[in-house]
PDB file of C-alpha atoms and ligand atoms in Angstrom:
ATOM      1  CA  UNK E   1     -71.797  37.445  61.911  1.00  0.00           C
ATOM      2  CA  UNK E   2     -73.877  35.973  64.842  1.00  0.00           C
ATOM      3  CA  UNK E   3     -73.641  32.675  66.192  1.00  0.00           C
ATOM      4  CA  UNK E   4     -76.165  31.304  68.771  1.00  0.00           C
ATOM      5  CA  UNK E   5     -75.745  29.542  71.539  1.00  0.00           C
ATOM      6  CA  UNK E   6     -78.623  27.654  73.705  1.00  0.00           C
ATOM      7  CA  UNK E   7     -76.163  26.689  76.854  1.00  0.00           C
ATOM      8  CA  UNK E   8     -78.505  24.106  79.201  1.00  0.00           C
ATOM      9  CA  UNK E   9     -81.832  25.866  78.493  1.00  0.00           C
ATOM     10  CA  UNK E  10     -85.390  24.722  79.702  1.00  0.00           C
ATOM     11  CA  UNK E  11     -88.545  26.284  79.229  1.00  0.00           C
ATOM     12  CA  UNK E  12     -91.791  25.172  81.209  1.00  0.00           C
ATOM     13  CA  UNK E  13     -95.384  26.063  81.210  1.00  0.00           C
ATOM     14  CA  UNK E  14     -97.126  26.640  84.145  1.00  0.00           C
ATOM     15  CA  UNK E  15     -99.550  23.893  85.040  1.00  0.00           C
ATOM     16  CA  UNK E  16    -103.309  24.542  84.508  1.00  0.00           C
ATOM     17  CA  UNK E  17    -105.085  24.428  88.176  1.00  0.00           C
ATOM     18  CA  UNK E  18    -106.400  21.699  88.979  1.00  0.00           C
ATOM     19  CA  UNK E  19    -107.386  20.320  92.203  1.00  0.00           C
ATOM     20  CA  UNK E  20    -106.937  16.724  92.498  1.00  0.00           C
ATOM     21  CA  UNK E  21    -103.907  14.711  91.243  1.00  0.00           C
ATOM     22  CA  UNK E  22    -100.132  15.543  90.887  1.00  0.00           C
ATOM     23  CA  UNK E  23     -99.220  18.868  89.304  1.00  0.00           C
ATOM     24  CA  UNK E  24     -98.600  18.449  85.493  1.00  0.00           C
ATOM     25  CA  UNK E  25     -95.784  20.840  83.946  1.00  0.00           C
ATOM     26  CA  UNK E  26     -95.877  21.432  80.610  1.00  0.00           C
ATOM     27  CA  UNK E  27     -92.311  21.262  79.282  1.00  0.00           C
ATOM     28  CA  UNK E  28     -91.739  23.394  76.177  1.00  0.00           C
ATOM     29  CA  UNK E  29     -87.719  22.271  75.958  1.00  0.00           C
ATOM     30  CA  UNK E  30     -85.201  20.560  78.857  1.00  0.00           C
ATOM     31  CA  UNK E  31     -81.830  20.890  78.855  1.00  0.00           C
ATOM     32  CA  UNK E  32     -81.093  22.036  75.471  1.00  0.00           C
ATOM     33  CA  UNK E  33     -77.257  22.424  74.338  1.00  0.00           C
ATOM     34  CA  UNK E  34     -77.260  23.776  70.863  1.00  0.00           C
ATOM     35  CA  UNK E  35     -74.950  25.878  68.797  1.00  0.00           C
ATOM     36  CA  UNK E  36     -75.519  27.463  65.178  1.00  0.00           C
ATOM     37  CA  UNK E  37     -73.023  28.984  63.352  1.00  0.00           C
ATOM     38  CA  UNK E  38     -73.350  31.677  60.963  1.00  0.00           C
ATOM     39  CA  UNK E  39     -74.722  30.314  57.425  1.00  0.00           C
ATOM     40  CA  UNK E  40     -75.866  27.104  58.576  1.00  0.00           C
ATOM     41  CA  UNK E  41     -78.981  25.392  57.036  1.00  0.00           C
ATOM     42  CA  UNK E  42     -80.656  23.831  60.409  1.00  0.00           C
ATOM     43  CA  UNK E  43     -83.988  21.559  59.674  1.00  0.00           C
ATOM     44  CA  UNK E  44     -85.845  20.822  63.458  1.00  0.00           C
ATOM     45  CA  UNK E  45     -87.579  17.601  63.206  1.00  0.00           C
ATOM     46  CA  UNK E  46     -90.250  16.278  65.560  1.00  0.00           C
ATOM     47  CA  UNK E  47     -93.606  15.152  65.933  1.00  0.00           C
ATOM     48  CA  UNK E  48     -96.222  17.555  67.202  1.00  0.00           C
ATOM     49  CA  UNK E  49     -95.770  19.036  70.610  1.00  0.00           C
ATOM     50  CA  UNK E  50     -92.288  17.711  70.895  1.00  0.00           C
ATOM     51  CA  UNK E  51     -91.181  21.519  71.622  1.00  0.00           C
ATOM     52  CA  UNK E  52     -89.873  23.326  67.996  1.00  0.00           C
ATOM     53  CA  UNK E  53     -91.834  26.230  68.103  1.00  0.00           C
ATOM     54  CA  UNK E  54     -90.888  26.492  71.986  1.00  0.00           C
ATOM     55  CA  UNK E  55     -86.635  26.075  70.717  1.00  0.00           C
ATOM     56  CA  UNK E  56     -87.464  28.498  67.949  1.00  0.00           C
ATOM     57  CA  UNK E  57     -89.321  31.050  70.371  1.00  0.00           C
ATOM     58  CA  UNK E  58     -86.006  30.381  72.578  1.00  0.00           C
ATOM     59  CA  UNK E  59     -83.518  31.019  69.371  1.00  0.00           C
ATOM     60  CA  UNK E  60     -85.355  34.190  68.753  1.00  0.00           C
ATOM     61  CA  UNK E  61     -85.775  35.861  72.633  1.00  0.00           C
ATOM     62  CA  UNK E  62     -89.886  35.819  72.005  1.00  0.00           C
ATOM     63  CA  UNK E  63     -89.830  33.433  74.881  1.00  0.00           C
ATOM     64  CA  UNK E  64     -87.328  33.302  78.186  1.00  0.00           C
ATOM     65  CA  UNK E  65     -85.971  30.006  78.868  1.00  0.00           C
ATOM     66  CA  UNK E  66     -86.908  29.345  83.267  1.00  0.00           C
ATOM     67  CA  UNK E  67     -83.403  27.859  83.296  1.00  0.00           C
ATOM     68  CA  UNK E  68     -80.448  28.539  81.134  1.00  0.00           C
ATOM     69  CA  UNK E  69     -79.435  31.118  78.345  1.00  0.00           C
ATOM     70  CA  UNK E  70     -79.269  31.954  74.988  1.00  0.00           C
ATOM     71  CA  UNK E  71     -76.147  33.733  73.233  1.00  0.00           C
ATOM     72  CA  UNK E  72     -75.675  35.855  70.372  1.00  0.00           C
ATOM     73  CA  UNK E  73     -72.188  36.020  69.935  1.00  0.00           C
ATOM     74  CA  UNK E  74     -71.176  35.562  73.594  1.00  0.00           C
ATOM     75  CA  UNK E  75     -73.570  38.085  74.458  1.00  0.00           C
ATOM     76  CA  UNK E  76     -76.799  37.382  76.125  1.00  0.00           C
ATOM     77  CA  UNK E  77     -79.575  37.523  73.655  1.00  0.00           C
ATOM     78  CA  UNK E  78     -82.051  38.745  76.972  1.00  0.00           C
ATOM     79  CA  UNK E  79     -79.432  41.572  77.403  1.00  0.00           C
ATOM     80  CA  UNK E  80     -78.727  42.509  73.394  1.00  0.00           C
ATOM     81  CA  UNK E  81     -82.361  42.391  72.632  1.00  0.00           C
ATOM     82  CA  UNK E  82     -83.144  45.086  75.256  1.00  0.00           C
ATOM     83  CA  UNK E  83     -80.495  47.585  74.048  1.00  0.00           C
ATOM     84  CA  UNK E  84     -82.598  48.513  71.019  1.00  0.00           C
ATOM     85  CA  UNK E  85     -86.776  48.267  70.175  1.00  0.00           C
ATOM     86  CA  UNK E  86     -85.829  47.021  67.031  1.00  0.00           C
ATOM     87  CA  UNK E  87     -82.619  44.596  67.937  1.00  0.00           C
ATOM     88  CA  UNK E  88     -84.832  41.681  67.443  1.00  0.00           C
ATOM     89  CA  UNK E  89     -85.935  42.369  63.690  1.00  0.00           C
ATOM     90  CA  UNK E  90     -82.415  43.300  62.911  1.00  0.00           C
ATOM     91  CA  UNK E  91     -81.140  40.301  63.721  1.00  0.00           C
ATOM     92  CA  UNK E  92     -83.883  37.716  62.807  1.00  0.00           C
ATOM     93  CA  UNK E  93     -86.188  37.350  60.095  1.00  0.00           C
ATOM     94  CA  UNK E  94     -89.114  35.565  61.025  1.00  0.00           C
ATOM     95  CA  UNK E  95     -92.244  33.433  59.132  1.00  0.00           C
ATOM     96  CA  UNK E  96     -94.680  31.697  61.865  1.00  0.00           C
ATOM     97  CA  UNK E  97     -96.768  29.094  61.456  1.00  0.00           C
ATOM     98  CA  UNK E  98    -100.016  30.407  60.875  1.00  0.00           C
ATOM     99  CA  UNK E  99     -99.881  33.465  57.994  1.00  0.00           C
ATOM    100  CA  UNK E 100     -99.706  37.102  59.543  1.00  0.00           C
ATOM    101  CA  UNK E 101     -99.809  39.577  56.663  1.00  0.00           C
ATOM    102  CA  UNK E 102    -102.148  42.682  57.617  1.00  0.00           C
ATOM    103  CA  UNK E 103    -105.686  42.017  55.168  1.00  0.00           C
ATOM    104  CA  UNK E 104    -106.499  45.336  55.097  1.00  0.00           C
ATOM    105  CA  UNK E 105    -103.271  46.831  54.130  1.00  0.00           C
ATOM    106  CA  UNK E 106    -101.054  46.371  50.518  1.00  0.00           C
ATOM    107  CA  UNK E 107     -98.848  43.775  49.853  1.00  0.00           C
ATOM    108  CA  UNK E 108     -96.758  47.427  49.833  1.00  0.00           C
ATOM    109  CA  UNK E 109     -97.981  48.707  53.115  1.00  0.00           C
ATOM    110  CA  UNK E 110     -97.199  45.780  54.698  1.00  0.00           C
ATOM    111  CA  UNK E 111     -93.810  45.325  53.741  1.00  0.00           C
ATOM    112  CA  UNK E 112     -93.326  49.198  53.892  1.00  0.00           C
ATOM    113  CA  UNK E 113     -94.931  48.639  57.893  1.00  0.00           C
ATOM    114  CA  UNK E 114     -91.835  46.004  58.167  1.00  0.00           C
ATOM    115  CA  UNK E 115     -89.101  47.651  56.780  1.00  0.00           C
ATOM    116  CA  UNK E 116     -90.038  50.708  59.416  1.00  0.00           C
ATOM    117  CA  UNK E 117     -89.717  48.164  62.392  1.00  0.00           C
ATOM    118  CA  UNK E 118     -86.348  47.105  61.274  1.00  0.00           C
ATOM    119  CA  UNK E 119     -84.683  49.909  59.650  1.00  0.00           C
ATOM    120  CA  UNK E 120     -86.454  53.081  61.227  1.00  0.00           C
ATOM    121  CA  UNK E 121     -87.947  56.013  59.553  1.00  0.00           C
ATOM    122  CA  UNK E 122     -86.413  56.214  55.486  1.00  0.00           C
ATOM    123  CA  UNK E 123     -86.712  57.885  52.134  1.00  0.00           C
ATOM    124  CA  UNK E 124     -89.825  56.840  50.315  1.00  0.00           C
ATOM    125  CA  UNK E 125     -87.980  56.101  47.775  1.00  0.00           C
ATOM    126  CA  UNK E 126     -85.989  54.046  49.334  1.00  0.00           C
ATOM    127  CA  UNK E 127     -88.436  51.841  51.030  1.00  0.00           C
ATOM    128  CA  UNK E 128     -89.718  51.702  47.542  1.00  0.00           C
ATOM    129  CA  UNK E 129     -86.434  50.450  46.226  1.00  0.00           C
ATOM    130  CA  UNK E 130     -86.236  47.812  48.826  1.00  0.00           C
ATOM    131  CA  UNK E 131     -89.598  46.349  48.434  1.00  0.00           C
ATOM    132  CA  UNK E 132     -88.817  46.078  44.748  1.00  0.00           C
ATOM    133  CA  UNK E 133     -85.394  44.227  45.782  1.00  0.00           C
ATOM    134  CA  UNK E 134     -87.299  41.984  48.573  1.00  0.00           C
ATOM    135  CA  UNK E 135     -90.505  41.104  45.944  1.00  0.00           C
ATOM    136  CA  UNK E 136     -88.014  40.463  43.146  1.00  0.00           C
ATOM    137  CA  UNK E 137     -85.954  38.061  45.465  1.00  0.00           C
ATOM    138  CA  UNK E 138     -88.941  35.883  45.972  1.00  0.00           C
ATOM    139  CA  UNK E 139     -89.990  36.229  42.431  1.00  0.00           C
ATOM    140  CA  UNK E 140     -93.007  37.823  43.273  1.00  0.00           C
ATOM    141  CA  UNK E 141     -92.740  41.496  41.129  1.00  0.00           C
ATOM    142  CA  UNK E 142     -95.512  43.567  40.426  1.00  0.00           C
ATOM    143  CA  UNK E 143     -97.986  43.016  43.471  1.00  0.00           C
ATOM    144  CA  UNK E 144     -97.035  45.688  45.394  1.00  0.00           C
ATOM    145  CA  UNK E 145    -100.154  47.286  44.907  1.00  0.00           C
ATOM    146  CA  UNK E 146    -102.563  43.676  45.435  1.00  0.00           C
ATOM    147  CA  UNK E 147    -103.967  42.826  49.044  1.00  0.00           C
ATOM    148  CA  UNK E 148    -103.344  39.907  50.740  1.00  0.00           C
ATOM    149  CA  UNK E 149    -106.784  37.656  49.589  1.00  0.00           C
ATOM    150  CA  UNK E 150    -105.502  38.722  45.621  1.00  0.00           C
ATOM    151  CA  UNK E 151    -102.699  36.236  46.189  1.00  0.00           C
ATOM    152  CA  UNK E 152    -102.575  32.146  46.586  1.00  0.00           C
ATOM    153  CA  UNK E 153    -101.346  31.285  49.863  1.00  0.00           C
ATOM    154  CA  UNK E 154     -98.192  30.136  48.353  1.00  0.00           C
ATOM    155  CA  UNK E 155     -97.573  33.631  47.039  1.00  0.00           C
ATOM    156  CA  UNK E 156     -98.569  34.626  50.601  1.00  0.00           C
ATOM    157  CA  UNK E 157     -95.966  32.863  52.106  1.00  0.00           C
ATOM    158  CA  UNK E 158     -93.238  34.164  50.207  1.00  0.00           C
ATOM    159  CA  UNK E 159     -94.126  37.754  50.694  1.00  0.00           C
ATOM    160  CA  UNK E 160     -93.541  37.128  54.204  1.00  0.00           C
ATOM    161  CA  UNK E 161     -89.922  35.549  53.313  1.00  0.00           C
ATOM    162  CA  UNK E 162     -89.915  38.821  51.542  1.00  0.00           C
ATOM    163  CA  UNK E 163     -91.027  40.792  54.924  1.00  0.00           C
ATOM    164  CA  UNK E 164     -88.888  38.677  56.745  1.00  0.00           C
ATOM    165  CA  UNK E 165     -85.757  39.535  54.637  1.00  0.00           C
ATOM    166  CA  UNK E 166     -86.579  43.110  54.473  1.00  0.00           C
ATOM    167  CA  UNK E 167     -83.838  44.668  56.786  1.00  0.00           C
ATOM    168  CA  UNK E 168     -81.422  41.633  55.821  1.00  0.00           C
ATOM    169  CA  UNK E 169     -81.334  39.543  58.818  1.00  0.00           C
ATOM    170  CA  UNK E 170     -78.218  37.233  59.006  1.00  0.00           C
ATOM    171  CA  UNK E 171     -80.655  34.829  60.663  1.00  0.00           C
ATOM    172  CA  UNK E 172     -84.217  33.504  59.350  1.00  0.00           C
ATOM    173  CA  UNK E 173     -86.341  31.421  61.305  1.00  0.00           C
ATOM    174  CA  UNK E 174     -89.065  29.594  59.719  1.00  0.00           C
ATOM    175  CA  UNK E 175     -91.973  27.841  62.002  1.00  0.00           C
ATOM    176  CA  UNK E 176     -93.331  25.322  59.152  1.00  0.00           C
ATOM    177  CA  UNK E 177     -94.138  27.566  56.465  1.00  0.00           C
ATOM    178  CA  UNK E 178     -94.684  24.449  54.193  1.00  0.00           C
ATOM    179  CA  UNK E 179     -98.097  23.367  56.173  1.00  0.00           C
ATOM    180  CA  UNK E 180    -100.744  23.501  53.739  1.00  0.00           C
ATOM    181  CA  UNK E 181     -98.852  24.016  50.480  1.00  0.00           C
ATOM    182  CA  UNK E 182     -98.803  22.113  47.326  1.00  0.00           C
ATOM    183  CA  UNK E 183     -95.540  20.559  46.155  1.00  0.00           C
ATOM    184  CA  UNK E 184     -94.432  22.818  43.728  1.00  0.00           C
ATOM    185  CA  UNK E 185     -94.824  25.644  46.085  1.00  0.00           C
ATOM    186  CA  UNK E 186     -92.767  23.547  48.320  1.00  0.00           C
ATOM    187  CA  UNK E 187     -90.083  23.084  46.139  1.00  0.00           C
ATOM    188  CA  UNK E 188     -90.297  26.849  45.455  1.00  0.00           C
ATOM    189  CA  UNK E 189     -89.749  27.655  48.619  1.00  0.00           C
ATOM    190  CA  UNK E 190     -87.037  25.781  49.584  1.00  0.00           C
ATOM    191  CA  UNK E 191     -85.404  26.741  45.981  1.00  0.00           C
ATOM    192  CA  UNK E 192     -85.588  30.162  47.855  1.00  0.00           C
ATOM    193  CA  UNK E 193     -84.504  29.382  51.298  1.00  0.00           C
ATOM    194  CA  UNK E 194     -81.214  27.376  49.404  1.00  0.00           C
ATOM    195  CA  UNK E 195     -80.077  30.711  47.703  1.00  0.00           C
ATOM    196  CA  UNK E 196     -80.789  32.694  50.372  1.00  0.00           C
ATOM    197  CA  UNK E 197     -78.598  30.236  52.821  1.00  0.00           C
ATOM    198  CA  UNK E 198     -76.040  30.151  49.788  1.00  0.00           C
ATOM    199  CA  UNK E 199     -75.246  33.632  50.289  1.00  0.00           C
ATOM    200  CA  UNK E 200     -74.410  33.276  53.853  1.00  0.00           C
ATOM    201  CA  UNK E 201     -78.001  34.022  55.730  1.00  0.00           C
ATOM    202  CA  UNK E 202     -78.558  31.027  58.400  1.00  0.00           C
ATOM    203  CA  UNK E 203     -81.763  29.346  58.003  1.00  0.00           C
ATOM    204  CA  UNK E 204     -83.445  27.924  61.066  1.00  0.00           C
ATOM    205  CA  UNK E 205     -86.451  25.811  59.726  1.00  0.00           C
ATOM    206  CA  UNK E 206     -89.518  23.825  61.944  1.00  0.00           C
ATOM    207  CA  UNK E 207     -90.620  21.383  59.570  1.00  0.00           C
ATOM    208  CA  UNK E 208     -92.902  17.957  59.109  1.00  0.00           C
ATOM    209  CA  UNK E 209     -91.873  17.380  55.937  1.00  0.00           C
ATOM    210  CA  UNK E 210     -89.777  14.303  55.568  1.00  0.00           C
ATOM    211  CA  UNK E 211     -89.318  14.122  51.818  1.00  0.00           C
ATOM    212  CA  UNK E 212     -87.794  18.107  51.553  1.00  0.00           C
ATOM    213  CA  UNK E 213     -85.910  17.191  54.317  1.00  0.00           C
ATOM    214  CA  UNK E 214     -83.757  13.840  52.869  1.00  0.00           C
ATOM    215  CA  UNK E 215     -83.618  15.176  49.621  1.00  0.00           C
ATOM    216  CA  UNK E 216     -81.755  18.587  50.761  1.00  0.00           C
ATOM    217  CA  UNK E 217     -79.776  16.969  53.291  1.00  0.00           C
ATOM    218  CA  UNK E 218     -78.462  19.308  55.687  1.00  0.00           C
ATOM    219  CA  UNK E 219     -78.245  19.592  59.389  1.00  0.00           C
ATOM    220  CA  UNK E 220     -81.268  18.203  60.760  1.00  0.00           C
ATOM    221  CA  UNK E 221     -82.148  17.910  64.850  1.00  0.00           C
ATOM    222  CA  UNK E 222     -84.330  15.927  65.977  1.00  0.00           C
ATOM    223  CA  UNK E 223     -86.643  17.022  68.913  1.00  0.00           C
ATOM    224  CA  UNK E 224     -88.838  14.573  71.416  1.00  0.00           C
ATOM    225  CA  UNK E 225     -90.655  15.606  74.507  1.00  0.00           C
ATOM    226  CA  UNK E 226     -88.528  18.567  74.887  1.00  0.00           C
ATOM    227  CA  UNK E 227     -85.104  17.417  74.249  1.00  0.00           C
ATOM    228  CA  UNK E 228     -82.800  16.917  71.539  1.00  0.00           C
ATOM    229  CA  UNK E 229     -82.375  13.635  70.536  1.00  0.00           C
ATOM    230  CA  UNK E 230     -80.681  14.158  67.023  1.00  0.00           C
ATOM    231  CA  UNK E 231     -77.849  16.366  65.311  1.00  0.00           C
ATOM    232  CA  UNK E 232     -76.949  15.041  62.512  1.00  0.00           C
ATOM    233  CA  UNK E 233     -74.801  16.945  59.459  1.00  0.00           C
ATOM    234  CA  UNK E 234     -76.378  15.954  55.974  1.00  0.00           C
ATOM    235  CA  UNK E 235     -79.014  14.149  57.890  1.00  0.00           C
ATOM    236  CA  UNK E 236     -81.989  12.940  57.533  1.00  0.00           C
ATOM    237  CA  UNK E 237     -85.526  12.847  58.733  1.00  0.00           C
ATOM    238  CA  UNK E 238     -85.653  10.424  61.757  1.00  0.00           C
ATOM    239  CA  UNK E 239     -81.447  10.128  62.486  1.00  0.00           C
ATOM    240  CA  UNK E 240     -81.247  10.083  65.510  1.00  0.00           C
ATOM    241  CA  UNK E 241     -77.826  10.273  67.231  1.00  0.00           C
ATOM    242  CA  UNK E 242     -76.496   9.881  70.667  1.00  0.00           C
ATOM    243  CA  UNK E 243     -73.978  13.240  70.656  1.00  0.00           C
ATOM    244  CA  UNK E 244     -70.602  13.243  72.682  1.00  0.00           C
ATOM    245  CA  UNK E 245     -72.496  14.395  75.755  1.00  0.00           C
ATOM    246  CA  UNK E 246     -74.908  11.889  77.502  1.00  0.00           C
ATOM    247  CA  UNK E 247     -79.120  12.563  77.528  1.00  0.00           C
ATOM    248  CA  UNK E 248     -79.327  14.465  81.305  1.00  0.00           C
ATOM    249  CA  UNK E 249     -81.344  12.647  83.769  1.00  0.00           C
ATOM    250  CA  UNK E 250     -84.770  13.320  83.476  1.00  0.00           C
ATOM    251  CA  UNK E 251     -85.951  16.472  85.084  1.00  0.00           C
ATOM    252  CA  UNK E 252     -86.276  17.263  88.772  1.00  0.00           C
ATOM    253  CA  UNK E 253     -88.124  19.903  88.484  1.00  0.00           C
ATOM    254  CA  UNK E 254     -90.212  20.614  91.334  1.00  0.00           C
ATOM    255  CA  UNK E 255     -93.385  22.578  91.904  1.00  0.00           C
ATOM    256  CA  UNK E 256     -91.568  25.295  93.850  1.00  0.00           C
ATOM    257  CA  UNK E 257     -89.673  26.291  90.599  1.00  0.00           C
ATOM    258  CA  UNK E 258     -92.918  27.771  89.003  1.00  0.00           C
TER     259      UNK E 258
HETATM  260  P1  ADP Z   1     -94.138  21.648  68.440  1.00  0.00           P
HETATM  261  O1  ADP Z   1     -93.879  22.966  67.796  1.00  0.00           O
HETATM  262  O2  ADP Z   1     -93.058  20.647  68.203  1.00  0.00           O
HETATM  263  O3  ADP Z   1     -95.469  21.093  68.057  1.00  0.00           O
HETATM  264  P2  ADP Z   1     -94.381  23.180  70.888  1.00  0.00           P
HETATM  265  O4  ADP Z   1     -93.083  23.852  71.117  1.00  0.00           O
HETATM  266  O5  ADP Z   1     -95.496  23.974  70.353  1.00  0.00           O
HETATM  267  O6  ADP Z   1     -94.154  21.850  70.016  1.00  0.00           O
HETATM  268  O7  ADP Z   1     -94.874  22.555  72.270  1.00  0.00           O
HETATM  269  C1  ADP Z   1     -94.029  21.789  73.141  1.00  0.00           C
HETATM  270  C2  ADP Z   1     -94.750  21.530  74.444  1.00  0.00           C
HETATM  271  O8  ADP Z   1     -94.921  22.753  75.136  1.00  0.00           O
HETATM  272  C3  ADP Z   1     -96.142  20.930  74.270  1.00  0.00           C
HETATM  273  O9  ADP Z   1     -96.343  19.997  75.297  1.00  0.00           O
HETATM  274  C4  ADP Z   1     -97.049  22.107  74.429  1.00  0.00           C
HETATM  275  O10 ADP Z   1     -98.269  21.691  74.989  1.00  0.00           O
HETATM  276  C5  ADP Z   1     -96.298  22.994  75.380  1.00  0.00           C
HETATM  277  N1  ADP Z   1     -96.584  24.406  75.126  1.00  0.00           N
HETATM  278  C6  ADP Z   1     -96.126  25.117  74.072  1.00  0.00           C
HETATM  279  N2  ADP Z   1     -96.551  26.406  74.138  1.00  0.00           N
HETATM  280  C7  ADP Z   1     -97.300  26.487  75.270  1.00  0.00           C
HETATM  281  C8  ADP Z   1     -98.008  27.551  75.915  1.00  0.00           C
HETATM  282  N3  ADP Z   1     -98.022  28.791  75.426  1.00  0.00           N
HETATM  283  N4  ADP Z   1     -98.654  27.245  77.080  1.00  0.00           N
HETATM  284  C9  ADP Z   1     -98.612  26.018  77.614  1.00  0.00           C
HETATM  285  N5  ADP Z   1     -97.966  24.978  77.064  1.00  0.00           N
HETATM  286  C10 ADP Z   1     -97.308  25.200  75.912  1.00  0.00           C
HETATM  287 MG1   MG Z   2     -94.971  24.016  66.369  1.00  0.00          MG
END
């Protein structure tokens, strides 16, 4: 079962031109030292722009870090992602921020269109067998056959949990799938993601949400301006802890790097 390992990973954005003034480099993440074992429940904590989309891009190969590596397992995550087209959705199951279901297709189609990515060409029958197992995990049964705009957004969001635990992905990674959800949707949600975690999948979740966050206590880092500033066990929202190894200088980067 994978673990993953960040060992001293940055990622930068390249500057936008500008003529006048000293080049500006967007820093996604700096120096980031982070492991995650298999069937840990990880919360990343931040303000806006303080770079958890960029570590979850990182976590998940979408983006390459300019300095650094990622491990699966010992393995580079740049080198196991390339052996196979679908390596990536094997291994991760993934909800972004902003919703992605296809409109025009079925609740169905669009779970059928995942489970094809993940698990390659099957049975009808048994694609039909897993999106009844995936729709009845989220407790969601019976809308195969409804589009997208038939459900709330709520429901929307956990038929993508559903898509994202189609092919049974040891590891989810969530990019605050709370934003713009009532409470008890929430609370549903998480309900969810707890069960899930409890039967061994790790769950990496980008979050705002202080309140979910102290109530369920688990492992919560803390991210500002690109660095980690906070791992804390049964934390909460705001620890912040100085770990065994000191902050690294700020960066040197130069502009002959980009
Ligand atoms: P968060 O998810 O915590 O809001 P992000 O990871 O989205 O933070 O962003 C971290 C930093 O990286 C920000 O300064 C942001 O402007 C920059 N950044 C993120 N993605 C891009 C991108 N595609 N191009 C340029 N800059 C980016
Ligand atoms: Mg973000």
């Amino acid at each position: 079962m994978p673990t993953i390992a960040l060992e001293n990973v940055s990622k930068f954005y390249k500057p936008k031109r500008r003529r006048k003034g000293p080049v500006h480099i967007d820093m996604g993440v700096e120096d980031v030292e982070l492991t995650i074992r298999q069937g840990e429940f990880v919360f990343v904590v931040g303000s806006s722009g303080s770079g958890k989309s960029t570590l979850l891009r990182l976590i998940t190969g979408q983006d390459k870090p300019n300095q650094g590596k990622v491990y699966v397992d010992d393995k580079d995550l740049n080198w196991v992602l390339k052996l196979s087209r679908n390596r990536a959705a094997v291994l991760f199951g993934k909800i972004w921020q902003d919703p992605t279901l296809i409109r025009k297709k079925t609740i169905e189609e669009n779970l059928a269109l995942a489970s094809k990515i993940a698990l390659g060409r099957e049975s009808p029958r048994l694609v039909e067998v897993r999106i009844k197992k995936v729709l009845g995990l989220v407790g969601l049964k019976g809308v195969e056959k409804k589009y997208p705009v038939e459900l709330s957004i709520g429901e929307c969001r956990r038929v993508e949990l559903a898509r994202a635990m189609i092919g049974s992905p040891p590891i989810l990674v969530l990019d605050e799938i709370t934003a713009n959800l009532d409470d008890d949707c929430i609370w549903d949600t998480l309900h969810l993601l707890n069960d899930i975690n409890r039967r061994g999948t790790t769950v990496i979740m980008a979050t705002h949400d202080s309140q979910y966050v102290n109530i369920l206590r688990r492992r919560v880092i803390t991210m500002s301006e690109g660095r980690i500033v906070g791992d804390v066990q049964k934390g909460k929202y705001g620890d912040v802890l100085e770990r065994e190894q000191k902050l690294p200088p700020l960066s040197k980067l130069g502009t002959d790097l980009i």
